[in-house]
GROMACS .gro file of C-alpha atoms in nm:
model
  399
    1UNK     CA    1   0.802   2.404  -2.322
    2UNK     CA    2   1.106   2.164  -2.292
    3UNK     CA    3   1.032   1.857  -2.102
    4UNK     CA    4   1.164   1.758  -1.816
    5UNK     CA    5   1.440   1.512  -1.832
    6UNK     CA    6   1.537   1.195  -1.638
    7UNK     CA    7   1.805   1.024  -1.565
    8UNK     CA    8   1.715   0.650  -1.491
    9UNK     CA    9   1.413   0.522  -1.557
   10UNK     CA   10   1.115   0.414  -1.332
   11UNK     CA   11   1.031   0.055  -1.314
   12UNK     CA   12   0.634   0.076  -1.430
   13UNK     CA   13   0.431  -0.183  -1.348
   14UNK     CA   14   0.072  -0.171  -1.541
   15UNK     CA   15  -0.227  -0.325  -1.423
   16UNK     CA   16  -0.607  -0.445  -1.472
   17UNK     CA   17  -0.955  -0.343  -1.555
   18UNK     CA   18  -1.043   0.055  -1.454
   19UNK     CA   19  -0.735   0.126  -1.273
   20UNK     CA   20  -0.515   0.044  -1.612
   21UNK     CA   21  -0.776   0.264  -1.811
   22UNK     CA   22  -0.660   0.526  -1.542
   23UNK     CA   23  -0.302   0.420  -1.610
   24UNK     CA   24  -0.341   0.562  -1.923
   25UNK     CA   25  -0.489   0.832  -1.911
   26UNK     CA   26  -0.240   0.994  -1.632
   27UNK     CA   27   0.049   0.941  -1.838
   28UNK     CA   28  -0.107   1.105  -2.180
   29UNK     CA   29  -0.256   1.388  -1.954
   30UNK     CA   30  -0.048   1.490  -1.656
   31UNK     CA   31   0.326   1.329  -1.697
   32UNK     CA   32   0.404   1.290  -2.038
   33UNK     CA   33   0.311   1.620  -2.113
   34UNK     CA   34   0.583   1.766  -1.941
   35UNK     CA   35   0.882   1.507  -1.793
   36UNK     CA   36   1.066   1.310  -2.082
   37UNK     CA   37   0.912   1.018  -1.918
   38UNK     CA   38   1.171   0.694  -1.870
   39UNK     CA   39   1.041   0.380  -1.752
   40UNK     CA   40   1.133   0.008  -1.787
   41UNK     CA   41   0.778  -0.103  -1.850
   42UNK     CA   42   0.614  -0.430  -1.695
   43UNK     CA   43   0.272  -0.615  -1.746
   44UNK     CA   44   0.094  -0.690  -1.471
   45UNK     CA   45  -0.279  -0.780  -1.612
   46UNK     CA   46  -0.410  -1.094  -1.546
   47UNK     CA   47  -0.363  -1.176  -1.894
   48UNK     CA   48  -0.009  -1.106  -1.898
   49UNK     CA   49   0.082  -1.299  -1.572
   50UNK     CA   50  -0.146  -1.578  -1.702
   51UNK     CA   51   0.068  -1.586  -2.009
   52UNK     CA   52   0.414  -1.579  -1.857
   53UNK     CA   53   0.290  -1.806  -1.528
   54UNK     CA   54   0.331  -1.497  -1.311
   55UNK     CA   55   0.720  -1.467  -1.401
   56UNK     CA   56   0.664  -1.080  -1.466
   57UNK     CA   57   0.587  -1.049  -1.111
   58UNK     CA   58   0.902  -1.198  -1.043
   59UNK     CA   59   1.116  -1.002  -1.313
   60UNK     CA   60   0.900  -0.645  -1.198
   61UNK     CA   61   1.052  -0.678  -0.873
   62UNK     CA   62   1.402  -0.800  -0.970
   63UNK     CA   63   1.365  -0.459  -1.161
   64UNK     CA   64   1.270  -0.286  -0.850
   65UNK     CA   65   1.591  -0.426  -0.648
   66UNK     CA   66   1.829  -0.286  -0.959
   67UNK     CA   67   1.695   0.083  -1.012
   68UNK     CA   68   1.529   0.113  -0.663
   69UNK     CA   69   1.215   0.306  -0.729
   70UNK     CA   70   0.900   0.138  -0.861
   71UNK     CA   71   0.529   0.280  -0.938
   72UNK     CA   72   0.240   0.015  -0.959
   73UNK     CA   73  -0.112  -0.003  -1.082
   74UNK     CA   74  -0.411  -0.176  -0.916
   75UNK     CA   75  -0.374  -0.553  -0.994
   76UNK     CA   76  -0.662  -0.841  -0.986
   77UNK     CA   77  -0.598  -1.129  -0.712
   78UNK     CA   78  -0.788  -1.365  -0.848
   79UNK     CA   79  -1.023  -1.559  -0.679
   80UNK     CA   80  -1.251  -1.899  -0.813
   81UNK     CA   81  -1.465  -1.652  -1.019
   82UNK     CA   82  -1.195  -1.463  -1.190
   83UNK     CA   83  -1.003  -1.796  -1.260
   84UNK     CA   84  -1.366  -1.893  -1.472
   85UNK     CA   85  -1.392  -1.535  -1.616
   86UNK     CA   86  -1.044  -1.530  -1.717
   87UNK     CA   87  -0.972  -1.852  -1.836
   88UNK     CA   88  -0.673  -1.881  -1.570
   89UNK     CA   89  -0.449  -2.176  -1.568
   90UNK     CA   90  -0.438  -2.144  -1.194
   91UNK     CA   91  -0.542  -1.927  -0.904
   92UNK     CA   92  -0.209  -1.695  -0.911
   93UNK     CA   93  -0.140  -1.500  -0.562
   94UNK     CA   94  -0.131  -1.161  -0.497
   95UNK     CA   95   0.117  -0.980  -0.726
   96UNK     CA   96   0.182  -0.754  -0.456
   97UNK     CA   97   0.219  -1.039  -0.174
   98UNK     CA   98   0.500  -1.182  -0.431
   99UNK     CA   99   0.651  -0.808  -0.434
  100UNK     CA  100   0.659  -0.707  -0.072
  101UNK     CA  101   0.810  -1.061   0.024
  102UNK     CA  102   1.108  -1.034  -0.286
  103UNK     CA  103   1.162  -0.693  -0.147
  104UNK     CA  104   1.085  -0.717   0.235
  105UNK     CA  105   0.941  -0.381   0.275
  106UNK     CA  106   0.704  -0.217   0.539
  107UNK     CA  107   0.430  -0.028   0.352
  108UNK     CA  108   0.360   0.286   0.493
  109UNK     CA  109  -0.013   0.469   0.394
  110UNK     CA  110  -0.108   0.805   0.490
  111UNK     CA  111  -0.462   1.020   0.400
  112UNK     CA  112  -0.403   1.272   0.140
  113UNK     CA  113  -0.587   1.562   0.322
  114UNK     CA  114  -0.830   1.826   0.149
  115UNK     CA  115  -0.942   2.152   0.242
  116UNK     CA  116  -1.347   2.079   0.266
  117UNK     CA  117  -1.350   1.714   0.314
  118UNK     CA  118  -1.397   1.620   0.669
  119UNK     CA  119  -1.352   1.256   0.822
  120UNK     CA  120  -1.637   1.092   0.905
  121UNK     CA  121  -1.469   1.095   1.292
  122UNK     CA  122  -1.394   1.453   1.307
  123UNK     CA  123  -1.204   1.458   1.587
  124UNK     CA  124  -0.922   1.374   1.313
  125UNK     CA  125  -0.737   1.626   1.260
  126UNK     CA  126  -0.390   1.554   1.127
  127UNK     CA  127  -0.322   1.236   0.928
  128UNK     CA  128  -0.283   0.867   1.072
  129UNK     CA  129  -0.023   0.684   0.919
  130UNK     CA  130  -0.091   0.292   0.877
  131UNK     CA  131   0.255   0.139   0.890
  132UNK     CA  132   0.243  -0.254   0.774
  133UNK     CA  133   0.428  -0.508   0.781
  134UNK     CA  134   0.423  -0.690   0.399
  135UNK     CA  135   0.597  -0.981   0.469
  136UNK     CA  136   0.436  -1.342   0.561
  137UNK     CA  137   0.105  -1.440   0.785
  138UNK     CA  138  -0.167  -1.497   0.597
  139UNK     CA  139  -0.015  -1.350   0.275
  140UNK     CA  140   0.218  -1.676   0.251
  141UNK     CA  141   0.021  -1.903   0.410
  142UNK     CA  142  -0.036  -2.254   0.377
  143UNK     CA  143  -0.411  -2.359   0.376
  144UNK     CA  144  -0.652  -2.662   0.270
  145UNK     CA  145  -0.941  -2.841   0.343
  146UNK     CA  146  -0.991  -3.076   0.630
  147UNK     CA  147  -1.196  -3.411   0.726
  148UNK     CA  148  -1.238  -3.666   0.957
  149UNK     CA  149  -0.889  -3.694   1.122
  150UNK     CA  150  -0.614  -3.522   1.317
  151UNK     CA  151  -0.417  -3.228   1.192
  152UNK     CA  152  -0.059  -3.179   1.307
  153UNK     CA  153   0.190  -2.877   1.287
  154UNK     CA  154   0.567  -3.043   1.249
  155UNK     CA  155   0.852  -2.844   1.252
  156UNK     CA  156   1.211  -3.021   1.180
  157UNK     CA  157   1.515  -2.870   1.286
  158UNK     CA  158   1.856  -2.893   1.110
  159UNK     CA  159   1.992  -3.224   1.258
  160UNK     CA  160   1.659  -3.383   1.194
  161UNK     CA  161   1.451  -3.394   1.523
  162UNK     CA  162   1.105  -3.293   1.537
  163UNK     CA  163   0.847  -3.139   1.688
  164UNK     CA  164   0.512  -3.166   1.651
  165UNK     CA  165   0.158  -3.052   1.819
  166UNK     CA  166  -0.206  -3.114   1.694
  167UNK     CA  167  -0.401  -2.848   1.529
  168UNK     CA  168  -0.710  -3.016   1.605
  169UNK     CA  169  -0.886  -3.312   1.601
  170UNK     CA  170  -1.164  -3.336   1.349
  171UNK     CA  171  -1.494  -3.548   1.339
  172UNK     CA  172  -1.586  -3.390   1.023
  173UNK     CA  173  -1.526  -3.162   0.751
  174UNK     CA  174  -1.310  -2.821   0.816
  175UNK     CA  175  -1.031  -2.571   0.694
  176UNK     CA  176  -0.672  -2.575   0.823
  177UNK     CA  177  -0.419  -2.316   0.773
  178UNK     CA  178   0.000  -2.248   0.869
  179UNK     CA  179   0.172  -1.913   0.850
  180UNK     CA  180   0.479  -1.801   0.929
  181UNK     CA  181   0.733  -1.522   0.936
  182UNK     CA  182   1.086  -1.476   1.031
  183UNK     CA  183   1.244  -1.236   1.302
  184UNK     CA  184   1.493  -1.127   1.024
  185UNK     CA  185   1.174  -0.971   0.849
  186UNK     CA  186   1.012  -0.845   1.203
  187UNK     CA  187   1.349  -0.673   1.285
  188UNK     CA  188   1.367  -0.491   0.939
  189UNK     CA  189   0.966  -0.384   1.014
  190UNK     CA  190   1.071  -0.258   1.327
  191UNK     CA  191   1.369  -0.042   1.198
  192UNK     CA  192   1.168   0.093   0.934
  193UNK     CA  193   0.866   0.221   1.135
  194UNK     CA  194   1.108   0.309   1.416
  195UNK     CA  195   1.306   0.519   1.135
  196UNK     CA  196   0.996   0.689   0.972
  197UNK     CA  197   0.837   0.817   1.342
  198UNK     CA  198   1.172   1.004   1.334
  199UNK     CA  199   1.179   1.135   1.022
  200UNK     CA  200   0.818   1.262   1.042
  201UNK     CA  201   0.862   1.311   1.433
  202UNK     CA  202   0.518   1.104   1.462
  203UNK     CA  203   0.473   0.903   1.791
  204UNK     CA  204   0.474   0.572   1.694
  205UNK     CA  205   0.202   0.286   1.836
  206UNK     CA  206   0.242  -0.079   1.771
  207UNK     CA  207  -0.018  -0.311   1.786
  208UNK     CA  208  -0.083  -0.705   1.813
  209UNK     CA  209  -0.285  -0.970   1.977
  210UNK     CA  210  -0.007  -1.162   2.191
  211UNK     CA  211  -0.297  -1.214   2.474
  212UNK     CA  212  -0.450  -1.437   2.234
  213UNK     CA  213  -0.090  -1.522   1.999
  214UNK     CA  214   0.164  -1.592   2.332
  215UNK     CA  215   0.452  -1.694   2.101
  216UNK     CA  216   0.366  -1.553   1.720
  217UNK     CA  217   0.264  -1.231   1.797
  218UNK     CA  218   0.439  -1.233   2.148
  219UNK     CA  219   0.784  -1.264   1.882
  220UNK     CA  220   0.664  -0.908   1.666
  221UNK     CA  221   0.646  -0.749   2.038
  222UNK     CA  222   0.964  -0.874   2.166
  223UNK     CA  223   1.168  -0.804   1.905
  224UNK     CA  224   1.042  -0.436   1.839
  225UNK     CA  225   1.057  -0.360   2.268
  226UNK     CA  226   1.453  -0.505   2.160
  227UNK     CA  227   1.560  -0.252   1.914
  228UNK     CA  228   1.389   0.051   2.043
  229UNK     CA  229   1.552   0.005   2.364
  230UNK     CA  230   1.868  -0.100   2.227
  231UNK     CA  231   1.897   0.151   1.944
  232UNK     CA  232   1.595   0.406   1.964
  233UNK     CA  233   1.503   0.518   2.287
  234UNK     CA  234   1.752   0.803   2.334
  235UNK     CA  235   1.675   0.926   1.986
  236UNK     CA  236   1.306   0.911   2.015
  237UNK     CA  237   1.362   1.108   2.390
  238UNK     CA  238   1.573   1.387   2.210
  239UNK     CA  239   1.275   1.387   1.903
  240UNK     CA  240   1.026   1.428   2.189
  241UNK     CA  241   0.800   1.183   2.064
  242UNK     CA  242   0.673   0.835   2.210
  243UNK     CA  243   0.684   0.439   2.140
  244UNK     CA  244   0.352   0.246   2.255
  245UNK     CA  245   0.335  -0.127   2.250
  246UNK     CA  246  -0.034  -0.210   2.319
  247UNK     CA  247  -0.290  -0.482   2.214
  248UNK     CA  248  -0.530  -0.396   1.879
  249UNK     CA  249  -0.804  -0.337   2.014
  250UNK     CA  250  -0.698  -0.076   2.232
  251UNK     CA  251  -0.525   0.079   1.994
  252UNK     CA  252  -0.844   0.119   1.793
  253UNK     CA  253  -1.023   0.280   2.092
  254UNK     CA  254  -0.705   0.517   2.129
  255UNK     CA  255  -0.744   0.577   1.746
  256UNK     CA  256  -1.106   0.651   1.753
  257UNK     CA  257  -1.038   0.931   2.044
  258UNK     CA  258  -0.742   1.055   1.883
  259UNK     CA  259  -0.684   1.393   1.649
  260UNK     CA  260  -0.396   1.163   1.447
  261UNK     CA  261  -0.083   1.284   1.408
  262UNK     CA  262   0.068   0.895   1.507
  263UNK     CA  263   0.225   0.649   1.272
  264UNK     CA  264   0.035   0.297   1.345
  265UNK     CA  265   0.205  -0.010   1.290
  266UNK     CA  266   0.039  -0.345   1.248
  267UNK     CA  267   0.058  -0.680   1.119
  268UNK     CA  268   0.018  -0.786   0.747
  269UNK     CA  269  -0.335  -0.823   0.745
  270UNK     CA  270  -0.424  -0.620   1.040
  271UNK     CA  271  -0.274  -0.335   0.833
  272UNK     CA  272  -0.441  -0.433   0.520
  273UNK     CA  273  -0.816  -0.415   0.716
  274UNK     CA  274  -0.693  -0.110   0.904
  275UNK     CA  275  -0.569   0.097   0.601
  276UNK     CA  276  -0.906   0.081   0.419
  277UNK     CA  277  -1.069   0.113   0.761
  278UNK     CA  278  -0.889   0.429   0.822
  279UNK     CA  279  -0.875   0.567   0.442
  280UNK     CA  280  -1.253   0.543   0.452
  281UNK     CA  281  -1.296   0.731   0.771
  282UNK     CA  282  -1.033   1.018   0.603
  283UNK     CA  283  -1.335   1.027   0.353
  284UNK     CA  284  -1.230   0.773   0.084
  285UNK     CA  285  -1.000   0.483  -0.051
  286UNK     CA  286  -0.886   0.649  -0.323
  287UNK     CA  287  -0.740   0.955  -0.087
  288UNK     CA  288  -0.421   0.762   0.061
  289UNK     CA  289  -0.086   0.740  -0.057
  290UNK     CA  290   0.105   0.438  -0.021
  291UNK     CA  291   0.445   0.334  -0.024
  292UNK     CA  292   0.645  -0.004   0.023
  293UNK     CA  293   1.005   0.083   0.165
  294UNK     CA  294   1.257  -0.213   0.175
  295UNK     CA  295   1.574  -0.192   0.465
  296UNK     CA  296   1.834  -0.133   0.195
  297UNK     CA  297   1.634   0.193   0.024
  298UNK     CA  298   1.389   0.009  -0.259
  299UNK     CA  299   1.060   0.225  -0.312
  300UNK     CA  300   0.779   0.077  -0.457
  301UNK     CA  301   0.455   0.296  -0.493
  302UNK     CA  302   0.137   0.209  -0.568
  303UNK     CA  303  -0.258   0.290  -0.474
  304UNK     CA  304  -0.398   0.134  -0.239
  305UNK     CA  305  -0.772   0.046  -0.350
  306UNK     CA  306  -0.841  -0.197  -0.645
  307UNK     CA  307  -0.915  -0.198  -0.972
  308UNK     CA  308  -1.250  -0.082  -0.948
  309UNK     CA  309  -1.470  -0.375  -1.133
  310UNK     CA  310  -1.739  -0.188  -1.159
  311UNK     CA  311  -1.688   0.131  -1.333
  312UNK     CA  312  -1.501  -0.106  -1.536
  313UNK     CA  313  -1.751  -0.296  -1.655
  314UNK     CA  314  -1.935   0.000  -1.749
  315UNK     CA  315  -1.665   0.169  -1.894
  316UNK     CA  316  -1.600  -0.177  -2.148
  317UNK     CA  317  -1.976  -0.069  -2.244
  318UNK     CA  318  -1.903   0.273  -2.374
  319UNK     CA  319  -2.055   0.418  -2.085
  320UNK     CA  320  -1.833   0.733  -1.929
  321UNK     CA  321  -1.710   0.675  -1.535
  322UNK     CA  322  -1.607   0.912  -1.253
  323UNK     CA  323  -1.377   0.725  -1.087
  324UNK     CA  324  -1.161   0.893  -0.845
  325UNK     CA  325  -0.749   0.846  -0.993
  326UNK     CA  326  -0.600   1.048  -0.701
  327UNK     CA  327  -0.397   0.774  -0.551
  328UNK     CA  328  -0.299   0.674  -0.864
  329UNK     CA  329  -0.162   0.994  -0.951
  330UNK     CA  330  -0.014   1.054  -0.582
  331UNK     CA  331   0.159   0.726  -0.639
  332UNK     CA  332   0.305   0.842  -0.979
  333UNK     CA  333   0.421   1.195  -0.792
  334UNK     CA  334   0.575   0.992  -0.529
  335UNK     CA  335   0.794   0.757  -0.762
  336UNK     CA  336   0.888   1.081  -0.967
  337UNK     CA  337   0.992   1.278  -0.612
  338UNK     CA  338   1.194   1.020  -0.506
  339UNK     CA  339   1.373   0.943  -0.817
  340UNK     CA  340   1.473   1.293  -0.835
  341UNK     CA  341   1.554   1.312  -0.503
  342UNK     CA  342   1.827   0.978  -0.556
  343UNK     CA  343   1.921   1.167  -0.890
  344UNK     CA  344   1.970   1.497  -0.794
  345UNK     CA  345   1.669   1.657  -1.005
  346UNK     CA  346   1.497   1.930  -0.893
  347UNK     CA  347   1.259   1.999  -1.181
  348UNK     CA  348   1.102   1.674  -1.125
  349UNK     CA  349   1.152   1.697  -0.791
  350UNK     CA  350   0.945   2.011  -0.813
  351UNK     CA  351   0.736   1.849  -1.083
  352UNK     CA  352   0.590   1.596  -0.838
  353UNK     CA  353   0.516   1.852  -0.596
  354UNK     CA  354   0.314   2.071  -0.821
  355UNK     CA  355   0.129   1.781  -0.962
  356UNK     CA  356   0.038   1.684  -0.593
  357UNK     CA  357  -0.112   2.026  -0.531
  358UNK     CA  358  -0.243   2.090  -0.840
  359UNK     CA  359  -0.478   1.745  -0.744
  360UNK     CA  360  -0.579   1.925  -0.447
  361UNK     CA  361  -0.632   2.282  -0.586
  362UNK     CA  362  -0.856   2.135  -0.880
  363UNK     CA  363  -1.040   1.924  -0.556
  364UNK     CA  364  -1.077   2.265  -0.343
  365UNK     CA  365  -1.210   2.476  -0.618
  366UNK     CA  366  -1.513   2.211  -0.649
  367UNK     CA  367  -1.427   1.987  -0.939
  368UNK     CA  368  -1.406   1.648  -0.855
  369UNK     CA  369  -1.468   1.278  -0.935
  370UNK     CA  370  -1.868   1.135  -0.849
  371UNK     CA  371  -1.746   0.929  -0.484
  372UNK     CA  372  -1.595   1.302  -0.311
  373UNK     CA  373  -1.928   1.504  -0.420
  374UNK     CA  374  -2.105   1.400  -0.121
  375UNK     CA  375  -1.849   1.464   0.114
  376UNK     CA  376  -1.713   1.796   0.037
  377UNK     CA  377  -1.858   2.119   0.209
  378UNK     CA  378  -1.689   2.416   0.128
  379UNK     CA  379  -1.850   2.747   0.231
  380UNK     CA  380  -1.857   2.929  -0.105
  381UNK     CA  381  -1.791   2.641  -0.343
  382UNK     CA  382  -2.025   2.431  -0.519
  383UNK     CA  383  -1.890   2.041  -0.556
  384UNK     CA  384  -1.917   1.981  -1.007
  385UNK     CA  385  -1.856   1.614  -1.065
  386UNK     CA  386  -1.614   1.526  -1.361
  387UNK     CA  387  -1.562   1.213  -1.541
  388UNK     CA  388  -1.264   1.076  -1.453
  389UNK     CA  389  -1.080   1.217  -1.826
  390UNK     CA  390  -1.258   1.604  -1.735
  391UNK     CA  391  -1.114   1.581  -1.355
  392UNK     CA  392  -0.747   1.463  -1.519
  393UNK     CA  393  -0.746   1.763  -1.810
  394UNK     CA  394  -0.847   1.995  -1.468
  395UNK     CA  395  -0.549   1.921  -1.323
  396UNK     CA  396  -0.359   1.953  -1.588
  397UNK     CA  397  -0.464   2.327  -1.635
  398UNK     CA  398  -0.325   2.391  -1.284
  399UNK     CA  399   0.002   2.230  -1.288
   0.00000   0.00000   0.00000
């Protein structure tokens, strides 16, 4: 069979411990196989970054920003322990915090849905899309340790005057922290969530804590109330859909009574608890899809779980794993769409879609990886775990 061929390449960025193993083993089984695979190929192990001071974070995303479609792996953040067990020079940030602010995306994650797995709320029905912001907060935050003494927040404008107000005043040891973010950033959120409702003709609800945040989160709602009525209220009236601006912790309560269907967009970190929170609930982590989406067109996808340390460590052992690679193919399958979409290729276009419901097919008919076992009631099928290299040749006999 001739492959399928490509016109410009992916940018590929690899990553650590089982999740790289993974890496692997979906390109040998279920790309390579059949597309003439083209990719310009970056490092991202802790070893690698280590070696190069994290400049092939840096140079992965430049590459993103040229060819404007990017698949990732699972990458380490490493904390004091990993620093020790890696023999770090210095506790290097998130690769993907460094990624999402170079290319000021929103990152949008959705459930990938299967026929015999039902969320642990099962009032869910349809998927719930976790829309999040990936620029600034805590993700580019300035932090350190406190003592006895007064810390102060100064901000100095362009001709030099300043302002300043106390943190707090401390009689004793503490933690301080400053974030920030920038209303160029919050706009480009807004558009993008604002443009994706559309396109999926999803109500869209909006969530932050301004009760609590008057000015920092009060900004995010001001600005997005702004553009919507400025530039998306007629359209989202002629879509028939609806905008909601409401605090978090309503919209969880809405969440919990809702049958999805609604595109949910949060804060940096709120979306990055809310994503797993909501995964989970879908049934697992490694059953979302998710996809960073800068304001001029840049697509970065990648899974959104880790790098799963543990079957790692037995995997480094000889021992044999079933760890669950679905969003890590679904991320692959969603780079290869869209870069046939932007190159006019519809044999990988179509590809990608087979690949995608080949996954599912192989999941329906009862073989699956150990962590969806327990979850999946099928009338008529048995669930047969695979290792993780039995559930990837599976798939491969139904693409």
């Amino acid at each position: 069979m001739e492959k399928i061929k490509m016109k410009t390449p992916l940018v590929e960025m690899d990553g650590d411990e089982m999740t790289r193993v993974l890496w692997g083993w979906i390109k040998d089984i279920l790309i390579c196989p059949f597309v003439d695979l083209k990719t310009e190929y970056y490092d991202l192990g802790l070893v690698e970054r280590d070696k190069t001071d994290d400049k092939v974070t840096v140079d992965s995303a430049n590459a993103t920003k040229k060819y404007g479609v990017a698949v990732k792996c699972a990458t380490i953040t490493p904390n004091a322990q990993r620093v020790e067990e890696y023999s770090l020079k210095k506790m290097y940030k998130s690769p993907n915090g460094t990624i999402r602010a170079m290319l000021d995306g929103t990152v949008f994650r959705a459930p990938i849905l299967v026929d015999g797995i039902t969320p642990y709320i099962p009032t869910w029905k349809k998927p719930i899309v976790i829309a999040r912001h990936a620029y600034g907060d805590i993700y580019k935050a300035v932090d350190g340790l406190a003592g006895n003494g007064e810390a102060k927040l100064v901000f100095t404008d362009r001709d030099g005057r300043e302002v300043t107000k106390t943190i707090h005043k401390f009689d004793g040891d503490g933690v301080v922290m400053a974030m920030h973010n920038t209303d160029k950033s919050i706009m480009s959120f807004a558009r993008a969530c604002f443009n994706y409702a559309l396109d999926m003709k999803l109500p869209l609800w909006f969530s932050t804590k301004d009760t609590i945040s008057k000015v920092y989160d009060g900004n995010f709602k001001a600005i997005f109330e702004k553009i919507y009525n400025e530039e998306y209220k007629e359209k989202f009236a002629s879509a028939g859909i609806e905008y909601m601006y409401t605090l978090i912790d309503d919209v969880v309560a809405r969440i919990v009574r809702s049958e999805g269907g609604i595109v949910w967009a949060c804060k940096n970190y709120d979306g990055d608890v809310m994503s797993d929170m909501v995964a989970t609930a879908y049934g697992s982590l490694a059953m979302m899809t998710s996809v960073l989406v800068s304001p001029d067109g840049i697509y970065e996808y990648e899974a959104a779980h880790g790098t799963v340390t543990r079957h790692y460590y037995k995997y480094i052992k000889g021992e044999e794993t079933s760890t669950n690679p679905v969003a890590t193919i679904f991320a692959w399958s969603g780079a290869l769409r869209k870069r046939g979409e932007l190159d006019n290729l519809p044999d990988l276009v179509d590809f990608a879609n087979r690949l995608e419901k080949a996954t599912i097919d192989t999941i329906e008919s009862g073989e699956m990886t150990g962590d969806l076992v327990g979850l999946f009631k099928k009338e008529g099928v048995t669930p047969n775990k695979l290792s993780s290299k039995e559930f990837l040749k599976a798939i491969a006999k139904r693409i």
